[in-house]
């Protein structure tokens, strides 16, 4: 299930020159905070140095990169074994990027969850086709709450998605990211997915709502999640159960009204329970926190960016990726695109700094990495002296 809605919500980067864009939908009702305003509000989140980044294990010595592909080099993976034989240099670069980098940012989309059995929105079996929408705006707009017919359809869709998510398990790629977190090489995962599959992995975690100051969790859900509902009035969260209805009233609000009535005060009314996914034309409750976190990550000298399983159709996320790619390149890091489809020229030109475009299923990447280790790294180690063998193995952390 990937992107929830194609809103432009995500507050990213927060560079001065980016006064345009950012939050939510076409209405542009939310302006991104400036670095100054973020510092004022969250002084400890934007340090001049990287002192507030999570404590990391002692860093292993980096292995020098022997080959860097030309910009936007394509690596197609149809058969892992074949690719390992045919394209050892390109796979070697991918291996280097994923195993030797120490501050990796991952931006996920629906493609990473397809192997978990969750269809992406745009495929022929996807959500759009099942519920008759041609885009996210048809199915995920706050204004549909004004129409009882559309509310009914929305309720069915959310129940279906929720039931699907309950039965799903993380994919190989989710576990691969978990390993990056386990070895302290993951700086952050920004996921457009609402399925919470990352959170079934032991080293990946998030918070909802996001805290206003560090420490921040290592998973940021850009579009909310489908496991919770939130009251539109008092904002209390509840689990989203199988009997979810988009017309359910908030028990907390009702109780408060009952108490007020008993003591002769006027009632205040009650909110309804809305899934905690961010809809079009809706204010993003975590927008400022996401802006602060991405700003901090930009300053943390990220050395690898993996853009996985997304076609970057959402403008706010596209801008975020561009900023991250720029920061990674300024640290001589590696920018990897990973998706079943290569990006269109417009995306390549917009991002500017892509090193390797891997056209593959996300789940083939762990196999490719371990295959490279077995075929090229371990083979060399076997013929080396014992001390070299230990050194080499220390670089193979997965
Ligand atoms: Zn309430």
PDB file of C-alpha atoms in Angstrom, residues 9 16 43 60 66 72 83 87 97 116 119 152 164 173 184 210 217 221 223 268 289 321 332 343 386 396:
ATOM      1  CA  UNK A   9       2.445  17.635   2.600  1.00  0.00           C
ATOM      2  CA  UNK A  16      15.275  29.664   2.856  1.00  0.00           C
ATOM      3  CA  UNK A  43      16.435  24.777  19.628  1.00  0.00           C
ATOM      4  CA  UNK A  60      34.644   0.514  11.058  1.00  0.00           C
ATOM      5  CA  UNK A  66      37.502   1.388  -6.451  1.00  0.00           C
ATOM      6  CA  UNK A  72      22.654   7.731 -13.825  1.00  0.00           C
ATOM      7  CA  UNK A  83      23.742 -10.053 -12.846  1.00  0.00           C
ATOM      8  CA  UNK A  87      27.897  -6.684 -13.940  1.00  0.00           C
ATOM      9  CA  UNK A  97      27.050   1.828  -0.960  1.00  0.00           C
ATOM     10  CA  UNK A 116       4.526  -8.508   1.501  1.00  0.00           C
ATOM     11  CA  UNK A 119      -0.695  -4.036  -3.782  1.00  0.00           C
ATOM     12  CA  UNK A 152     -19.215   4.554   3.001  1.00  0.00           C
ATOM     13  CA  UNK A 164      -4.607  -6.782   4.593  1.00  0.00           C
ATOM     14  CA  UNK A 173      13.878  -5.529   1.883  1.00  0.00           C
ATOM     15  CA  UNK A 184      23.996   1.478  13.306  1.00  0.00           C
ATOM     16  CA  UNK A 210       6.370  12.552  16.430  1.00  0.00           C
ATOM     17  CA  UNK A 217      12.729   7.644  15.951  1.00  0.00           C
ATOM     18  CA  UNK A 221       5.900   7.894   8.472  1.00  0.00           C
ATOM     19  CA  UNK A 223       1.729   9.966   5.446  1.00  0.00           C
ATOM     20  CA  UNK A 268     -18.942  21.093  23.508  1.00  0.00           C
ATOM     21  CA  UNK A 289       8.488  17.763  13.260  1.00  0.00           C
ATOM     22  CA  UNK A 321      14.839  13.357  -2.207  1.00  0.00           C
ATOM     23  CA  UNK A 332      31.068  12.072  -1.818  1.00  0.00           C
ATOM     24  CA  UNK A 343      12.807   6.851 -13.456  1.00  0.00           C
ATOM     25  CA  UNK A 386      44.280 -14.974   8.448  1.00  0.00           C
ATOM     26  CA  UNK A 396      30.908  -7.519   5.538  1.00  0.00           C
TER      27      UNK A 396
END
